[in-house]
Amino acid sequence: MRNDELAAAQAYVRLLEATRAALAEPDEGPLYVPLLASPIAEADVALERAGLCGNESRFFDLVCSLQPSMSGSGR
């Protein structure tokens, strides 16, 4: 995995974790949603730098290599 691909996959994992945390308390979710703007922007830039925009299959393969539990198959 190239460094830019690793950065993109890591940014996505951070975004996913931030989203889960923001939505963990449904009553307070709306208060935390604005805090997702930074992780979303980071992930967008990282995906663009890695040339992964529009290449979701490759991207999710990279993410699953970092977070095997996200594959749904226990890889």
Short mmCIF file of N, CA and C in Angstrom, two decimals, residues 1-72:
data_model
loop_
_atom_site.label_atom_id
_atom_site.label_comp_id
_atom_site.label_asym_id
_atom_site.label_seq_id
_atom_site.Cartn_x
_atom_site.Cartn_y
_atom_site.Cartn_z
N MET A 1 0.84 -1.17 0.00
CA MET A 1 0.00 0.00 0.00
C MET A 1 0.89 1.24 0.00
N ARG A 2 0.62 2.11 -0.93
CA ARG A 2 1.40 3.36 -1.00
C ARG A 2 1.01 4.29 0.17
N ASN A 3 1.89 5.23 0.49
CA ASN A 3 1.64 6.16 1.59
C ASN A 3 0.36 6.96 1.39
N ASP A 4 0.10 7.43 0.16
CA ASP A 4 -1.11 8.22 -0.07
C ASP A 4 -2.37 7.36 0.06
N GLU A 5 -2.27 6.09 -0.32
CA GLU A 5 -3.40 5.18 -0.15
C GLU A 5 -3.65 4.90 1.33
N LEU A 6 -2.57 4.69 2.06
CA LEU A 6 -2.67 4.48 3.50
C LEU A 6 -3.32 5.69 4.17
N ALA A 7 -2.89 6.88 3.79
CA ALA A 7 -3.47 8.10 4.37
C ALA A 7 -4.96 8.20 4.07
N ALA A 8 -5.37 7.83 2.87
CA ALA A 8 -6.79 7.88 2.51
C ALA A 8 -7.59 6.87 3.32
N ALA A 9 -7.08 5.66 3.45
CA ALA A 9 -7.79 4.64 4.22
C ALA A 9 -7.87 5.04 5.70
N GLN A 10 -6.80 5.58 6.24
CA GLN A 10 -6.80 6.01 7.63
C GLN A 10 -7.78 7.17 7.84
N ALA A 11 -7.83 8.10 6.90
CA ALA A 11 -8.75 9.22 7.01
C ALA A 11 -10.19 8.73 7.02
N TYR A 12 -10.49 7.74 6.18
CA TYR A 12 -11.84 7.18 6.13
C TYR A 12 -12.18 6.51 7.46
N VAL A 13 -11.24 5.75 8.01
CA VAL A 13 -11.49 5.07 9.28
C VAL A 13 -11.73 6.10 10.38
N ARG A 14 -10.97 7.19 10.39
CA ARG A 14 -11.19 8.25 11.37
C ARG A 14 -12.58 8.87 11.19
N LEU A 15 -12.97 9.10 9.94
CA LEU A 15 -14.29 9.65 9.66
C LEU A 15 -15.38 8.70 10.16
N LEU A 16 -15.21 7.44 9.89
CA LEU A 16 -16.20 6.46 10.32
C LEU A 16 -16.30 6.43 11.85
N GLU A 17 -15.18 6.45 12.53
CA GLU A 17 -15.18 6.44 13.99
C GLU A 17 -15.82 7.71 14.55
N ALA A 18 -15.52 8.86 13.94
CA ALA A 18 -16.11 10.12 14.39
C ALA A 18 -17.62 10.12 14.17
N THR A 19 -18.05 9.56 13.04
CA THR A 19 -19.48 9.49 12.75
C THR A 19 -20.19 8.59 13.76
N ARG A 20 -19.60 7.45 14.03
CA ARG A 20 -20.19 6.55 15.03
C ARG A 20 -20.30 7.23 16.39
N ALA A 21 -19.27 7.94 16.79
CA ALA A 21 -19.29 8.64 18.08
C ALA A 21 -20.36 9.73 18.08
N ALA A 22 -20.47 10.48 16.98
CA ALA A 22 -21.45 11.56 16.91
C ALA A 22 -22.87 11.03 16.94
N LEU A 23 -23.08 9.85 16.39
CA LEU A 23 -24.43 9.30 16.31
C LEU A 23 -24.76 8.32 17.44
N ALA A 24 -23.82 8.11 18.35
CA ALA A 24 -24.02 7.16 19.44
C ALA A 24 -25.16 7.58 20.36
N GLU A 25 -25.33 8.85 20.54
CA GLU A 25 -26.41 9.38 21.37
C GLU A 25 -27.39 10.10 20.45
N PRO A 26 -28.43 9.42 20.01
CA PRO A 26 -29.36 10.00 19.04
C PRO A 26 -29.91 11.38 19.43
N ASP A 27 -30.15 11.58 20.72
CA ASP A 27 -30.70 12.87 21.14
C ASP A 27 -29.70 14.01 20.99
N GLU A 28 -28.42 13.69 21.07
CA GLU A 28 -27.40 14.73 20.99
C GLU A 28 -26.68 14.75 19.65
N GLY A 29 -27.02 13.83 18.76
CA GLY A 29 -26.39 13.75 17.44
C GLY A 29 -26.34 15.07 16.71
N PRO A 30 -27.46 15.79 16.64
CA PRO A 30 -27.42 17.07 15.91
C PRO A 30 -26.38 18.06 16.44
N LEU A 31 -26.05 17.98 17.71
CA LEU A 31 -25.03 18.86 18.27
C LEU A 31 -23.64 18.52 17.75
N TYR A 32 -23.40 17.24 17.46
CA TYR A 32 -22.08 16.77 17.09
C TYR A 32 -21.85 16.67 15.58
N VAL A 33 -22.92 16.65 14.81
CA VAL A 33 -22.78 16.50 13.36
C VAL A 33 -21.86 17.57 12.75
N PRO A 34 -21.94 18.85 13.19
CA PRO A 34 -21.01 19.85 12.61
C PRO A 34 -19.53 19.50 12.82
N LEU A 35 -19.25 18.72 13.84
CA LEU A 35 -17.86 18.34 14.10
C LEU A 35 -17.32 17.36 13.06
N LEU A 36 -18.19 16.83 12.22
CA LEU A 36 -17.76 15.89 11.18
C LEU A 36 -17.19 16.60 9.96
N ALA A 37 -17.37 17.90 9.86
CA ALA A 37 -16.89 18.65 8.69
C ALA A 37 -15.39 18.46 8.47
N SER A 38 -14.61 18.51 9.53
CA SER A 38 -13.16 18.37 9.39
C SER A 38 -12.76 16.97 8.93
N PRO A 39 -13.27 15.88 9.56
CA PRO A 39 -12.91 14.55 9.07
C PRO A 39 -13.40 14.29 7.65
N ILE A 40 -14.54 14.86 7.28
CA ILE A 40 -15.03 14.69 5.90
C ILE A 40 -14.08 15.36 4.93
N ALA A 41 -13.66 16.58 5.24
CA ALA A 41 -12.73 17.31 4.37
C ALA A 41 -11.40 16.58 4.27
N GLU A 42 -10.91 16.06 5.40
CA GLU A 42 -9.64 15.31 5.40
C GLU A 42 -9.75 14.09 4.49
N ALA A 43 -10.85 13.35 4.60
CA ALA A 43 -11.04 12.15 3.79
C ALA A 43 -11.14 12.51 2.31
N ASP A 44 -11.86 13.57 1.98
CA ASP A 44 -11.99 14.00 0.58
C ASP A 44 -10.64 14.32 -0.04
N VAL A 45 -9.83 15.08 0.68
CA VAL A 45 -8.51 15.46 0.17
C VAL A 45 -7.62 14.23 0.02
N ALA A 46 -7.64 13.36 1.01
CA ALA A 46 -6.80 12.16 0.97
C ALA A 46 -7.20 11.24 -0.19
N LEU A 47 -8.50 11.08 -0.42
CA LEU A 47 -8.96 10.26 -1.54
C LEU A 47 -8.51 10.83 -2.87
N GLU A 48 -8.61 12.13 -3.00
CA GLU A 48 -8.19 12.80 -4.24
C GLU A 48 -6.69 12.62 -4.46
N ARG A 49 -5.90 12.85 -3.43
CA ARG A 49 -4.44 12.72 -3.54
C ARG A 49 -4.02 11.31 -3.93
N ALA A 50 -4.75 10.33 -3.44
CA ALA A 50 -4.40 8.94 -3.71
C ALA A 50 -4.97 8.44 -5.04
N GLY A 51 -5.76 9.28 -5.69
CA GLY A 51 -6.37 8.87 -6.96
C GLY A 51 -7.43 7.80 -6.77
N LEU A 52 -8.08 7.81 -5.62
CA LEU A 52 -9.07 6.78 -5.33
C LEU A 52 -10.51 7.24 -5.54
N CYS A 53 -10.70 8.48 -5.93
CA CYS A 53 -12.06 8.95 -6.22
C CYS A 53 -12.58 8.17 -7.42
N GLY A 54 -13.73 7.54 -7.25
CA GLY A 54 -14.29 6.74 -8.33
C GLY A 54 -13.77 5.33 -8.40
N ASN A 55 -12.86 4.97 -7.50
CA ASN A 55 -12.32 3.62 -7.47
C ASN A 55 -12.64 3.00 -6.11
N GLU A 56 -13.94 2.89 -5.84
CA GLU A 56 -14.39 2.43 -4.54
C GLU A 56 -13.93 1.02 -4.21
N SER A 57 -13.89 0.16 -5.19
CA SER A 57 -13.49 -1.22 -4.94
C SER A 57 -12.07 -1.27 -4.38
N ARG A 58 -11.14 -0.59 -5.02
CA ARG A 58 -9.74 -0.54 -4.54
C ARG A 58 -9.68 0.11 -3.16
N PHE A 59 -10.42 1.21 -3.01
CA PHE A 59 -10.40 1.94 -1.75
C PHE A 59 -10.87 1.05 -0.59
N PHE A 60 -12.01 0.37 -0.77
CA PHE A 60 -12.52 -0.45 0.32
C PHE A 60 -11.65 -1.68 0.57
N ASP A 61 -10.95 -2.16 -0.42
CA ASP A 61 -9.97 -3.21 -0.19
C ASP A 61 -8.87 -2.71 0.75
N LEU A 62 -8.44 -1.46 0.54
CA LEU A 62 -7.42 -0.86 1.41
C LEU A 62 -7.94 -0.68 2.82
N VAL A 63 -9.17 -0.18 2.94
CA VAL A 63 -9.76 0.01 4.26
C VAL A 63 -9.87 -1.32 4.99
N CYS A 64 -10.31 -2.35 4.29
CA CYS A 64 -10.45 -3.66 4.93
C CYS A 64 -9.11 -4.24 5.34
N SER A 65 -8.05 -3.86 4.65
CA SER A 65 -6.73 -4.34 5.07
C SER A 65 -6.31 -3.69 6.38
N LEU A 66 -6.83 -2.48 6.66
CA LEU A 66 -6.54 -1.81 7.93
C LEU A 66 -7.49 -2.24 9.02
N GLN A 67 -8.74 -2.45 8.65
CA GLN A 67 -9.80 -2.79 9.59
C GLN A 67 -10.52 -4.04 9.11
N PRO A 68 -9.96 -5.21 9.29
CA PRO A 68 -10.57 -6.44 8.78
C PRO A 68 -12.01 -6.63 9.23
N SER A 69 -12.38 -6.11 10.38
CA SER A 69 -13.75 -6.28 10.86
C SER A 69 -14.76 -5.55 9.98
N MET A 70 -14.31 -4.64 9.13
CA MET A 70 -15.21 -3.87 8.27
C MET A 70 -15.57 -4.63 7.01
N SER A 71 -14.92 -5.75 6.77
CA SER A 71 -15.18 -6.49 5.53
C SER A 71 -16.45 -7.31 5.60
N GLY A 72 -16.90 -7.60 6.80
CA GLY A 72 -18.09 -8.42 6.96
C GLY A 72 -17.83 -9.90 6.76
#
